[in-house]
Amino acid sequence: QVQLVESGGGLVQAGGSLRLSCAASRRTFTTYNMGWFRQAPGKEREFVAAEASSSTYTYYADSVKGRFTISRDNSNYTAYLQMNSLKSDDTAVYYCAARPSYYSDRDYQRGEKYPYWGQGTQVTVST
């Protein structure tokens, strides 16, 4: 089991940037694929980005492609989501999630395929 703690959320003006961090509790972090999801008020949770444990692949939702970058530092057991050119539509609670690397790569967008979740961090983009 792995525990995840997000940080880095806050209030930012449209066009600005934020970097979210997701600290993992275990050295076995290197055996987990990581994902970021978000949930805006009144909306369902949606996939944002995913990265393999070995960083051999990354995936992004169309809505954030070219603006957000997922990365990880396995030596520090931390995943990151760099968010640039933020828009008001990006306002949401952002969650990091982890799933074992042996899970099917086809499921990277499916939140129910991630057993471990952080508590979430609020991102608010003002216009």
Coordinates of N, CA and C in Angstrom, one line a residue:
Q1 N 0.8 -1.2 0.0 CA 0.0 0.0 0.0 C 0.9 1.2 0.0
V2 N 0.4 2.3 -0.6 CA 1.2 3.6 -0.7 C 0.2 4.7 -0.3
Q3 N 0.7 5.6 0.4 CA 0.0 6.8 0.8 C 0.5 8.0 0.0
L4 N -0.4 8.8 -0.5 CA -0.1 10.0 -1.3 C -0.6 11.3 -0.7
V5 N 0.3 12.3 -0.8 CA -0.1 13.6 -0.2 C 0.2 14.7 -1.3
E6 N -0.8 15.3 -1.7 CA -0.7 16.4 -2.7 C -0.4 17.7 -2.0
S7 N 0.3 18.6 -2.8 CA 0.5 20.0 -2.3 C 0.7 20.8 -3.6
G8 N 0.7 22.2 -3.3 CA 1.0 23.1 -4.4 C -0.2 23.8 -5.0
G9 N -1.4 23.4 -4.6 CA -2.6 24.1 -5.1 C -2.7 25.5 -4.6
G10 N -3.6 26.3 -5.1 CA -3.8 27.7 -4.7 C -4.6 28.5 -5.7
L11 N -4.6 29.8 -5.5 CA -5.3 30.7 -6.3 C -4.3 31.4 -7.3
V12 N -4.6 31.4 -8.6 CA -3.7 31.9 -9.6 C -4.6 32.6 -10.6
Q13 N -4.0 33.6 -11.2 CA -4.8 34.3 -12.3 C -4.7 33.5 -13.6
A14 N -5.7 33.7 -14.4 CA -5.7 33.1 -15.7 C -4.4 33.4 -16.5
G15 N -3.8 32.4 -17.1 CA -2.5 32.6 -17.8 C -1.3 32.3 -16.9
G16 N -1.6 32.1 -15.7 CA -0.5 31.8 -14.7 C -0.1 30.3 -14.7
S17 N 0.8 30.0 -13.8 CA 1.3 28.6 -13.6 C 1.2 28.2 -12.2
L18 N 1.1 26.9 -12.0 CA 1.2 26.2 -10.7 C 1.9 24.9 -10.9
R19 N 2.6 24.4 -9.9 CA 3.2 23.0 -10.0 C 2.6 22.3 -8.8
L20 N 1.9 21.2 -9.0 CA 1.4 20.3 -8.0 C 2.4 19.2 -7.7
S21 N 2.5 18.9 -6.5 CA 3.4 17.8 -6.1 C 2.6 16.7 -5.4
C22 N 3.1 15.5 -5.5 CA 2.4 14.3 -4.9 C 3.5 13.4 -4.3
A23 N 3.6 13.5 -3.0 CA 4.6 12.8 -2.3 C 4.1 11.4 -1.9
A24 N 4.9 10.4 -2.2 CA 4.5 9.0 -1.9 C 5.2 8.5 -0.6
S25 N 4.6 7.6 0.1 CA 5.1 7.1 1.4 C 6.1 6.0 1.3
R26 N 6.2 5.4 0.1 CA 7.0 4.1 0.1 C 8.0 4.2 -1.0
R27 N 9.1 3.5 -0.7 CA 10.1 3.4 -1.7 C 9.7 2.6 -2.9
T28 N 8.6 1.8 -2.8 CA 8.0 1.0 -3.9 C 7.3 2.0 -4.9
F29 N 7.4 3.3 -4.6 CA 6.8 4.3 -5.5 C 7.3 4.0 -7.0
T30 N 8.5 3.5 -7.1 CA 9.0 3.2 -8.5 C 8.3 2.1 -9.2
T31 N 7.4 1.4 -8.5 CA 6.7 0.3 -9.1 C 5.2 0.7 -9.4
Y32 N 4.9 2.0 -9.2 CA 3.6 2.4 -9.5 C 3.5 3.4 -10.7
N33 N 2.5 3.2 -11.5 CA 2.2 4.2 -12.5 C 1.4 5.3 -11.8
M34 N 1.6 6.6 -12.2 CA 0.9 7.7 -11.6 C -0.1 8.4 -12.5
G35 N -1.1 8.9 -11.9 CA -2.1 9.6 -12.6 C -2.5 10.9 -11.9
W36 N -3.0 11.8 -12.6 CA -3.6 13.0 -12.0 C -5.1 13.1 -12.6
F37 N -6.0 13.4 -11.7 CA -7.4 13.6 -12.0 C -7.8 14.9 -11.4
R38 N -9.0 15.4 -11.8 CA -9.5 16.6 -11.2 C -11.1 16.5 -11.2
Q39 N -11.6 17.2 -10.3 CA -13.1 17.3 -10.1 C -13.5 18.7 -9.9
A40 N -14.2 19.3 -10.8 CA -14.8 20.6 -10.6 C -16.1 20.6 -9.9
P41 N -16.6 21.6 -9.3 CA -17.9 21.6 -8.6 C -19.0 21.3 -9.6
G42 N -19.8 20.3 -9.2 CA -20.9 19.9 -9.9 C -20.6 19.0 -11.1
K43 N -19.4 18.6 -11.3 CA -18.9 17.8 -12.4 C -18.3 16.5 -11.9
E44 N -18.3 15.5 -12.8 CA -17.7 14.3 -12.5 C -16.1 14.4 -12.5
R45 N -15.5 13.5 -11.8 CA -14.0 13.4 -11.9 C -13.6 13.1 -13.3
E46 N -12.5 13.8 -13.7 CA -12.0 13.5 -15.0 C -10.5 13.3 -15.0
F47 N -10.1 12.5 -16.0 CA -8.6 12.2 -16.2 C -7.9 13.5 -16.7
V48 N -6.7 13.7 -16.1 CA -5.9 14.8 -16.6 C -4.6 14.3 -17.3
A49 N -3.8 13.5 -16.6 CA -2.6 13.0 -17.1 C -2.1 11.8 -16.4
A50 N -1.3 11.0 -17.1 CA -0.7 9.8 -16.5 C 0.7 9.5 -17.0
E51 N 1.5 8.8 -16.2 CA 2.8 8.5 -16.5 C 3.2 7.2 -16.0
A52 N 4.0 6.4 -16.8 CA 4.4 5.1 -16.4 C 5.5 5.2 -15.3
S53 N 5.6 4.1 -14.6 CA 6.6 4.1 -13.5 C 8.0 4.4 -14.0
S54 N 8.3 3.9 -15.2 CA 9.6 4.2 -15.7 C 9.7 5.4 -16.7
S55 N 8.6 6.1 -16.7 CA 8.5 7.3 -17.5 C 8.6 7.0 -19.0
T56 N 8.3 5.8 -19.4 CA 8.3 5.4 -20.8 C 7.1 5.9 -21.6
Y57 N 6.1 6.3 -20.9 CA 5.0 6.9 -21.6 C 4.3 8.0 -20.7
T58 N 3.7 8.9 -21.4 CA 2.8 9.9 -20.7 C 1.6 10.1 -21.6
Y59 N 0.5 10.3 -20.9 CA -0.8 10.6 -21.6 C -1.4 11.8 -21.0
Y60 N -2.2 12.5 -21.8 CA -2.8 13.8 -21.4 C -4.2 13.8 -21.9
A61 N -5.1 14.4 -21.2 CA -6.4 14.8 -21.7 C -6.3 15.8 -22.7
D62 N -7.1 15.8 -23.7 CA -7.0 16.8 -24.8 C -7.1 18.2 -24.3
S63 N -7.9 18.4 -23.2 CA -8.1 19.8 -22.7 C -6.8 20.4 -22.0
V64 N -5.9 19.5 -21.7 CA -4.6 20.1 -21.1 C -3.4 19.9 -21.9
K65 N -3.5 19.2 -23.0 CA -2.4 18.8 -23.8 C -1.7 20.1 -24.3
G66 N -0.4 20.2 -24.1 CA 0.4 21.3 -24.5 C 0.5 22.4 -23.4
R67 N -0.3 22.2 -22.3 CA -0.2 23.2 -21.2 C 0.3 22.5 -19.9
F68 N -0.1 21.3 -19.7 CA 0.3 20.6 -18.5 C 1.4 19.5 -18.8
T69 N 2.2 19.3 -17.8 CA 3.3 18.3 -18.0 C 3.4 17.4 -16.7
I70 N 3.2 16.1 -16.9 CA 3.4 15.2 -15.8 C 4.8 14.7 -15.7
S71 N 5.3 14.6 -14.5 CA 6.7 14.1 -14.4 C 6.8 13.4 -13.0
R72 N 8.0 12.8 -12.8 CA 8.2 12.1 -11.5 C 9.7 12.1 -11.2
D73 N 9.9 12.1 -9.9 CA 11.3 12.0 -9.4 C 11.3 10.7 -8.5
N74 N 11.7 9.6 -9.1 CA 11.7 8.4 -8.3 C 12.6 8.4 -7.1
S75 N 13.7 9.2 -7.2 CA 14.6 9.2 -6.1 C 14.0 9.9 -4.9
N76 N 13.0 10.8 -5.1 CA 12.3 11.5 -4.0 C 10.9 11.0 -3.8
Y77 N 10.5 9.9 -4.5 CA 9.2 9.3 -4.4 C 8.1 10.4 -4.6
T78 N 8.3 11.2 -5.6 CA 7.3 12.4 -5.8 C 6.9 12.4 -7.3
A79 N 5.7 12.7 -7.5 CA 5.1 13.0 -8.9 C 4.8 14.5 -8.9
Y80 N 4.8 15.0 -10.1 CA 4.5 16.4 -10.3 C 3.5 16.6 -11.5
L81 N 2.8 17.7 -11.4 CA 2.0 18.2 -12.5 C 2.3 19.7 -12.6
Q82 N 3.0 20.0 -13.7 CA 3.3 21.4 -14.0 C 2.1 21.9 -14.9
M83 N 1.5 23.0 -14.4 CA 0.3 23.5 -15.1 C 0.6 24.9 -15.6
N84 N 0.7 25.1 -16.9 CA 0.9 26.5 -17.4 C -0.3 27.0 -18.2
S85 N -0.3 28.2 -18.5 CA -1.4 28.9 -19.2 C -2.8 28.5 -18.7
L86 N -2.9 28.6 -17.4 CA -4.1 28.1 -16.7 C -5.3 28.9 -17.2
K87 N -6.4 28.2 -17.2 CA -7.7 28.8 -17.6 C -8.7 28.7 -16.5
S88 N -9.8 29.4 -16.5 CA -10.8 29.3 -15.5 C -11.4 27.9 -15.5
D89 N -11.4 27.2 -16.6 CA -12.0 25.9 -16.7 C -11.1 24.9 -16.0
D90 N -9.9 25.2 -15.6 CA -9.0 24.3 -14.9 C -9.3 24.3 -13.4
T91 N -10.2 25.2 -13.0 CA -10.5 25.3 -11.5 C -11.1 24.0 -11.1
A92 N -10.5 23.3 -10.1 CA -11.0 22.0 -9.6 C -10.2 21.6 -8.4
V93 N -10.6 20.5 -7.8 CA -9.8 19.8 -6.9 C -9.0 18.8 -7.7
Y94 N -7.7 18.8 -7.5 CA -6.8 17.9 -8.2 C -6.3 16.8 -7.3
Y95 N -6.4 15.6 -7.8 CA -6.0 14.4 -7.1 C -4.9 13.7 -7.8
C96 N -3.9 13.2 -7.1 CA -3.0 12.2 -7.7 C -3.4 10.8 -7.3
A97 N -3.0 9.9 -8.1 CA -3.4 8.5 -7.9 C -2.3 7.6 -8.3
A98 N -2.3 6.4 -7.8 CA -1.2 5.4 -8.1 C -1.9 4.1 -8.4
R99 N -1.3 3.4 -9.3 CA -1.7 2.0 -9.6 C -0.4 1.2 -9.9
P100 N -0.4 -0.1 -9.5 CA 0.8 -0.9 -9.8 C 1.1 -1.0 -11.3
S101 N 2.4 -1.0 -11.5 CA 2.8 -0.9 -12.9 C 2.4 -2.2 -13.8
Y102 N 2.0 -3.3 -13.1 CA 1.6 -4.4 -13.9 C 0.1 -4.3 -14.3
Y103 N -0.6 -3.3 -13.9 CA -1.9 -3.1 -14.4 C -1.9 -2.8 -15.9
S104 N -3.0 -3.0 -16.6 CA -3.0 -2.8 -18.0 C -2.8 -1.3 -18.3
D105 N -2.0 -1.0 -19.3 CA -1.8 0.3 -19.8 C -3.0 0.9 -20.4
R106 N -3.9 0.1 -20.8 CA -5.2 0.6 -21.5 C -6.1 1.3 -20.5
D107 N -5.8 1.1 -19.2 CA -6.7 1.6 -18.2 C -6.2 3.0 -17.6
Y108 N -5.3 3.6 -18.2 CA -4.7 4.8 -17.5 C -5.7 5.9 -17.3
Q109 N -6.8 6.0 -18.1 CA -7.7 7.1 -17.9 C -8.8 6.7 -16.9
R110 N -8.9 5.5 -16.5 CA -10.0 5.1 -15.6 C -9.7 5.2 -14.2
G111 N -10.3 6.1 -13.5 CA -10.0 6.3 -12.1 C -10.2 5.1 -11.2
E112 N -11.2 4.3 -11.6 CA -11.5 3.1 -10.8 C -10.4 2.1 -10.8
K113 N -9.4 2.3 -11.7 CA -8.3 1.3 -11.8 C -7.1 1.8 -11.0
Y114 N -7.3 2.9 -10.3 CA -6.2 3.4 -9.4 C -6.6 3.1 -8.0
P115 N -5.9 2.2 -7.3 CA -6.3 1.8 -5.9 C -6.0 2.9 -4.8
Y116 N -5.0 3.7 -5.1 CA -4.5 4.6 -4.1 C -4.7 6.1 -4.6
W117 N -5.2 6.9 -3.7 CA -5.5 8.3 -4.0 C -5.0 9.2 -2.9
G118 N -4.6 10.4 -3.3 CA -4.3 11.5 -2.3 C -5.6 12.2 -1.9
Q119 N -5.4 13.1 -1.0 CA -6.6 13.8 -0.4 C -7.1 15.0 -1.3
G120 N -6.3 15.3 -2.3 CA -6.7 16.4 -3.2 C -6.2 17.8 -2.8
T121 N -6.0 18.6 -3.8 CA -5.5 20.0 -3.5 C -6.3 20.9 -4.5
Q122 N -6.8 22.0 -3.9 CA -7.7 22.9 -4.6 C -6.8 23.8 -5.5
V123 N -7.3 23.9 -6.8 CA -6.7 24.9 -7.7 C -7.8 25.8 -8.2
T124 N -7.6 27.1 -8.0 CA -8.6 28.1 -8.4 C -8.0 29.1 -9.4
V125 N -8.5 29.2 -10.5 CA -8.0 30.1 -11.5 C -9.0 31.3 -11.7
S126 N -8.5 32.5 -11.4 CA -9.4 33.6 -11.5 C -9.2 34.4 -12.8
T127 N -10.3 35.0 -13.3 CA -10.2 35.7 -14.5 C -10.2 37.2 -14.3

